[in-house]
Amino acid sequence: MSTEHDMTSFAFTPENLETAKKIIAKYPAGRQQSAVMPLLDLAQRQVGWTSLAVIEYIAEMLEMAPIRVQEVVTFYTMYNQQPVGQYHVQVCTNICCLLRGSDGVGETARETLGVQWGETTADGKFTLVEVECLGACVNAPMMQINDDYYEDLTPESTKAVLEALKRGETPAPGPQGGRQFSAPEGGPTTLLGDLTFGPEKA
Amino acid sequence: MPKLTIDGTEIEVEAGVTILQAAETIGIEIPRFCYHERLAVAGNCRMCLVEVEKMPKPVASCAMPVGEGMVVHTNNANVRKARQGVMEFLLINHPLDCPICDQGGECDLQDQAMTYGGDRSRYQEEKRAVEDKDYGPLIQTWMTRCIQCTRCIRFISEIAGTPVLGGLGRSEHLEIGRYVGAAVSSELSGNLIDLCPVGALTNKPASYTYRAWELKKTESVDAMDALGSAIRVDTRGNEVVRILPRVNDDINEEWLSDRSRFAIDGLKRQRLDRAYVRKDGKLAATSWSDAFAAIAGKVKGVAGSKIAAIAGDQTDVETMQALKDLLIALGSGNMDCRQDGAKLALGNRAGYLFNSTIAGIEEADALLIIGSNPRVEAPVLNARIRKRWLKGGFKAAVIGPKTDLTFQHDWLGDQASILAAIVAGTHPFAEVLKNANKPAIILGQGALAREDGAAILALAGKLAEASGVIKDGWNGFNVLHTAASRVGGLDVGFVPQAGGKDTAGIIAGAASGDISVVFLAGADEVDMKGFGNAFVVYLGTHGDAGAHRADVVLPTAAYTEKSATYVNTEGRVQRTRLAIFPPGEAKEDWKVIRALSDALDKPLAFDTVKQLRERMIASNSVFAGEGVVKAAAWTGVGTEGALSDTPLASAIDNFYMVDPISRASKTMAECTAEFGGGCGCNSKKKTGTHG
């Protein structure tokens, strides 16, 4: 993970270069520019963010103008235009999460990490940002840490997840309240009891 | 061919045409911001909405191809309502600074808001503001005014071929910007100002100096390069405020190079506004009669063979005809219009013209460029070649400077011997030319203005004859000139007469004392140190190299200050128009020569410009046809000889400073400082091959 603002050069690792070639090969010859988004993602996974060095490297690899790559990077919010910490904590504050208590989640996260929205902890481990809907409303409130969703959060479970990460553990992703995925809270409510139907039901 | 009905009129148009274009053919103009006929369709401003029956919503007519049986309404209540909605959205974030905006009065948004805008805003929230960008010394940005039509992005990517602009961010945060560190240094960047439908990109040098409606507009022809682009000179009082391109599909479409557009402040600086005579080593201002007396005193009694004349790069045909007549009357044949010493084919008109014509280059399918960098020598032509390349099926190669020409090409090297190899058929590109339907060659002045120029010309001619570059119905042998005056000079025969000396001979003669009087008609690019003790008379507009060396300086008019004939590189005879008067006591060049002929007791046989032009037509019939290109018959060119191993280079080092006008221009000096001679691709020092 690079946290340098002035990344001067970038190159794929040999493994990533192989992956990149496979991605480019998915598109017809002469249409290699279509690979720009997966390659940016690959680069972001390698160094944590899409710096100008990354943009120029990919532009050259795909034979396109750097400005065209920059347009893509600035369009999608999931490409980080600034360096982020080892754990990129994205707390949803949209309507469903808000109604289910995301204010408390956000406040706990800020207290636990000791940073404000958009800031990175001094040790470079955590970057905390507020994001728009991540599409997990059924398990609201939620936050995304790197590729994992942590759902059904309360201030307590938020703190537990973050503290575990601080200790270097990997807390189990998914609903933190004990329910299975997005099954009803408190256990299943359908297909229970009398299953007879229609004429059978005398 | 689909038939459709637009506003009750049934028309039949070609398949693939858009509704907007179809409407234009019957004179219905649909409002638009993002659509431009020479750029790709973007369809993002939504101003061109029309109603098509049986379609559920209004459609963007610029992006909708016509279909059989469509019934289109371009101006019913629904359409007007939809456009009013679009306009309201556009105006939400547009500042109300029309009274101080340079675009005011010629603004598409302003004009269309008169029809579709509301008289008050319903928008209560805060307006968005966008930080201005640095687009260099030519373009002033006011990004808050931007309506994001993306015309600038498309122009710089498609036409100019230097993709540095883009739309960064998203939705409300979308801003047009340039890539970090990349300069907007295209030689065609001024066209962004014309394309911008609002006042987001405006003319920086002319910022806040004019209002569009107070300018007098004069249609004229450009003389800053050899293309002769169609221009409109906008003036106020006796001052050129700006120069804009006019549409001329044969030459410049609707583009103009930055030097032609922005060097105009050079018309006001360093101007010669009265006659000067050198006294005790210093030029002293004097009257016309004293200046003529000084010349007469020197010339009378001098043998004709000791008198010579050199014409410069912006000298018009009238001047050269008059000066030629005067020299012949004085008994001299020493004259040359090729101050760079280019070994151009004399007498063989097809041997020095851009025969395929500029528009004709779009038909070529293979192109060999020799000793030229069209991007700096003729940016508008370069954009044409790029346009041809974008269509596909086009192979280009360059023998000469290795640069980014904005179109794909093979760089074969910079040695003249490569050309010899192609002629001999041992180089692979020989096959490409042979197999092409309409192959073309562009021969630059960089290849001709050198010792072995005649040998290179001969090789190019041989190649042209052998590879089908010249055949029935197609002549792709193209000489690209850099000077507006050159073809006119050759056509009028301002070249060494029988027994006369050429430029090199004149300079050598002046140094050795064989030549004692030299007339320089706007010639500033010759080696002034070479004139030794000769008496130099300079006719020109600027205090440039020529005036500094001269013993007598006669002030004349620049191309915006006279009606003068120029012949462009294709051989097209065109006329400039007087937009403003020459400064001070300066006079039109031919009148100066006519008056001087009286002072020398050799009065010339014309008194009016009409008589002079009749004289020109009598000496060469091409001058009778204005604005047309007459195909010239091909005869052999050049003389074979040994090739030098000096690398072939472009004739122009610094795109922004080529002639006295652009050298006097502050704007061009700023561009040179910022961009370093244009595109950063040709910044090397002068080589020995420069004239």
Coordinates of C-alpha atoms in Angstrom, one line a residue, chain A residues 5-200:
Chain A
H5 CA 1.1 11.6 -2.6
D6 CA 3.8 12.0 -5.1
M7 CA 3.9 8.6 -6.6
T8 CA 6.3 9.1 -9.5
S9 CA 6.2 5.8 -11.3
F10 CA 4.0 2.8 -11.5
A11 CA 4.3 -0.6 -13.1
F12 CA 2.2 -3.8 -12.7
T13 CA 3.9 -6.6 -10.7
P14 CA 4.7 -9.6 -13.0
E15 CA 1.6 -11.4 -11.8
N16 CA -0.7 -8.4 -12.3
L17 CA 0.9 -7.9 -15.8
E18 CA -0.2 -11.4 -16.7
T19 CA -3.7 -10.7 -15.4
A20 CA -3.8 -7.5 -17.3
K21 CA -2.9 -9.3 -20.5
K22 CA -5.7 -11.8 -19.9
I23 CA -8.1 -8.9 -19.4
I24 CA -7.0 -7.1 -22.5
A25 CA -7.3 -10.4 -24.5
K26 CA -11.0 -10.5 -23.7
Y27 CA -11.7 -7.6 -26.1
P28 CA -11.3 -7.7 -29.9
A29 CA -8.1 -6.5 -31.4
G30 CA -8.1 -2.7 -31.7
R31 CA -10.7 -2.4 -28.9
Q32 CA -8.1 -2.8 -26.1
Q33 CA -9.3 0.5 -24.6
S34 CA -12.4 -1.3 -23.3
A35 CA -10.1 -2.8 -20.7
V36 CA -9.5 0.5 -19.0
M37 CA -11.8 -0.1 -16.0
P38 CA -10.6 -3.5 -15.0
L39 CA -7.0 -2.4 -15.4
L40 CA -7.6 0.6 -13.2
D41 CA -9.2 -1.7 -10.6
L42 CA -6.2 -4.0 -10.8
A43 CA -3.8 -1.2 -10.3
Q44 CA -5.8 0.2 -7.4
R45 CA -5.6 -3.2 -5.8
Q46 CA -1.9 -3.2 -6.2
V47 CA -1.1 0.3 -4.9
G48 CA -4.3 1.4 -3.2
W49 CA -5.2 4.3 -5.4
T50 CA -5.2 5.5 -9.0
S51 CA -2.4 8.1 -9.1
L52 CA -1.4 10.1 -12.2
A53 CA 1.4 7.6 -12.6
V54 CA -1.2 4.8 -12.7
I55 CA -3.2 6.8 -15.2
E56 CA -0.3 7.3 -17.5
Y57 CA 0.9 3.7 -17.3
I58 CA -2.5 2.4 -18.2
A59 CA -3.0 5.0 -20.9
E60 CA 0.3 3.9 -22.5
M61 CA -0.6 0.2 -22.2
L62 CA -4.0 0.7 -23.9
E63 CA -2.8 3.3 -26.4
M64 CA -5.1 6.0 -25.3
A65 CA -4.7 9.6 -24.3
P66 CA -4.1 10.0 -20.5
I67 CA -7.0 12.5 -20.3
R68 CA -9.4 9.7 -21.5
V69 CA -8.2 7.5 -18.6
Q70 CA -8.5 10.4 -16.2
E71 CA -12.1 11.0 -17.3
V72 CA -12.9 7.5 -16.2
V73 CA -11.1 7.8 -12.9
T74 CA -12.9 11.0 -12.0
F75 CA -16.3 9.7 -13.1
Y76 CA -16.4 6.7 -10.8
T77 CA -16.2 7.3 -7.1
M78 CA -14.8 3.8 -6.4
Y79 CA -11.5 4.8 -8.0
N80 CA -9.6 6.5 -5.2
Q81 CA -8.0 9.6 -6.3
Q82 CA -6.1 10.0 -3.0
P83 CA -4.1 7.4 -1.2
V84 CA -6.1 5.4 1.3
G85 CA -5.1 3.4 4.4
Q86 CA -4.8 -0.3 4.6
Y87 CA -8.5 -0.5 5.6
H88 CA -10.8 1.7 3.6
V89 CA -13.8 2.1 5.8
Q90 CA -16.8 3.3 3.9
V91 CA -19.9 4.0 6.0
C92 CA -23.2 4.2 4.2
T93 CA -25.4 7.2 5.4
N94 CA -28.2 7.0 2.9
I95 CA -31.8 6.9 3.8
C96 CA -32.3 3.2 4.8
C97 CA -29.1 3.2 6.9
L98 CA -29.9 6.6 8.3
L99 CA -33.3 5.3 9.5
R100 CA -31.7 2.2 11.0
G101 CA -29.1 4.2 13.0
S102 CA -26.1 5.0 10.7
D103 CA -25.6 8.2 12.7
G104 CA -24.5 6.1 15.6
V105 CA -22.3 3.9 13.4
G106 CA -20.6 6.9 12.0
E107 CA -20.0 8.5 15.3
T108 CA -18.6 5.3 16.8
A109 CA -16.3 4.8 13.8
R110 CA -15.0 8.4 14.2
E111 CA -14.5 8.0 17.9
T112 CA -12.9 4.5 17.7
L113 CA -10.5 5.6 14.9
G114 CA -10.0 9.1 16.2
V115 CA -10.5 10.7 12.7
Q116 CA -13.1 12.8 10.9
W117 CA -14.8 11.9 7.6
G118 CA -12.3 11.7 4.8
E119 CA -9.3 11.4 7.1
T120 CA -6.7 8.7 7.5
T121 CA -5.4 7.6 10.9
A122 CA -1.9 8.7 11.8
D123 CA -0.6 5.2 11.4
G124 CA -1.9 5.0 7.9
K125 CA -4.1 2.0 8.7
F126 CA -7.6 3.3 8.4
T127 CA -9.3 5.8 6.0
L128 CA -12.8 6.7 7.0
V129 CA -15.3 8.0 4.4
E130 CA -19.0 8.6 4.2
V131 CA -20.5 7.0 1.1
E132 CA -23.8 6.8 -0.7
C133 CA -26.0 3.7 -0.9
L134 CA -24.0 0.5 -1.3
G135 CA -27.0 -1.6 -2.1
A136 CA -27.3 -3.5 1.2
C137 CA -30.4 -1.7 2.5
V138 CA -31.9 -5.0 3.7
N139 CA -29.1 -5.2 6.3
A140 CA -28.9 -1.5 7.1
P141 CA -26.9 0.0 8.6
M142 CA -23.8 -1.1 7.0
M143 CA -20.2 -0.3 6.2
Q144 CA -17.8 -1.6 3.6
I145 CA -14.2 -2.3 4.6
N146 CA -12.1 -3.0 1.5
D147 CA -14.0 -5.8 -0.3
D148 CA -16.2 -6.9 2.7
Y149 CA -19.6 -5.7 3.8
Y150 CA -20.3 -5.5 7.6
E151 CA -24.0 -5.3 8.1
D152 CA -26.7 -5.0 10.8
L153 CA -24.3 -2.7 12.7
T154 CA -24.9 -1.2 16.1
P155 CA -22.4 1.2 17.7
E156 CA -21.1 -1.7 19.8
S157 CA -20.6 -4.1 16.8
T158 CA -19.0 -1.3 14.8
K159 CA -16.5 -0.7 17.6
A160 CA -15.9 -4.5 17.9
V161 CA -15.2 -4.8 14.1
L162 CA -12.8 -1.9 14.1
E163 CA -11.0 -2.9 17.3
A164 CA -10.5 -6.4 15.9
L165 CA -9.0 -4.9 12.7
K166 CA -6.8 -2.7 14.9
R167 CA -5.5 -5.8 16.6
G168 CA -4.8 -7.4 13.3
E169 CA -7.6 -9.9 13.4
T170 CA -10.1 -10.4 10.6
P171 CA -13.6 -10.2 11.9
A172 CA -16.2 -12.3 10.0
P173 CA -17.9 -10.2 7.4
G174 CA -21.7 -10.1 6.9
P175 CA -24.5 -9.4 9.4
Q176 CA -23.1 -8.7 12.8
G177 CA -26.4 -9.2 14.6
G178 CA -26.4 -13.0 14.3
R179 CA -29.0 -13.5 11.4
Q180 CA -28.2 -15.5 8.4
F181 CA -27.5 -13.1 5.4
S182 CA -30.7 -11.2 4.8
A183 CA -33.1 -13.7 6.4
P184 CA -35.7 -12.2 8.8
E185 CA -34.4 -11.1 12.1
G186 CA -35.2 -13.6 14.9
G187 CA -35.3 -16.5 12.5
P188 CA -37.5 -17.7 9.6
T189 CA -41.2 -16.6 9.7
T190 CA -42.6 -18.4 6.6
L191 CA -43.2 -22.1 5.8
L192 CA -43.6 -22.8 9.5
G193 CA -46.5 -24.7 11.2
D194 CA -49.4 -26.0 9.1
L195 CA -48.2 -26.4 5.5
T196 CA -51.5 -27.8 4.1
F197 CA -53.0 -25.6 1.3
G198 CA -56.3 -25.3 -0.5
P199 CA -58.7 -28.2 -0.6
E200 CA -56.4 -30.3 1.5

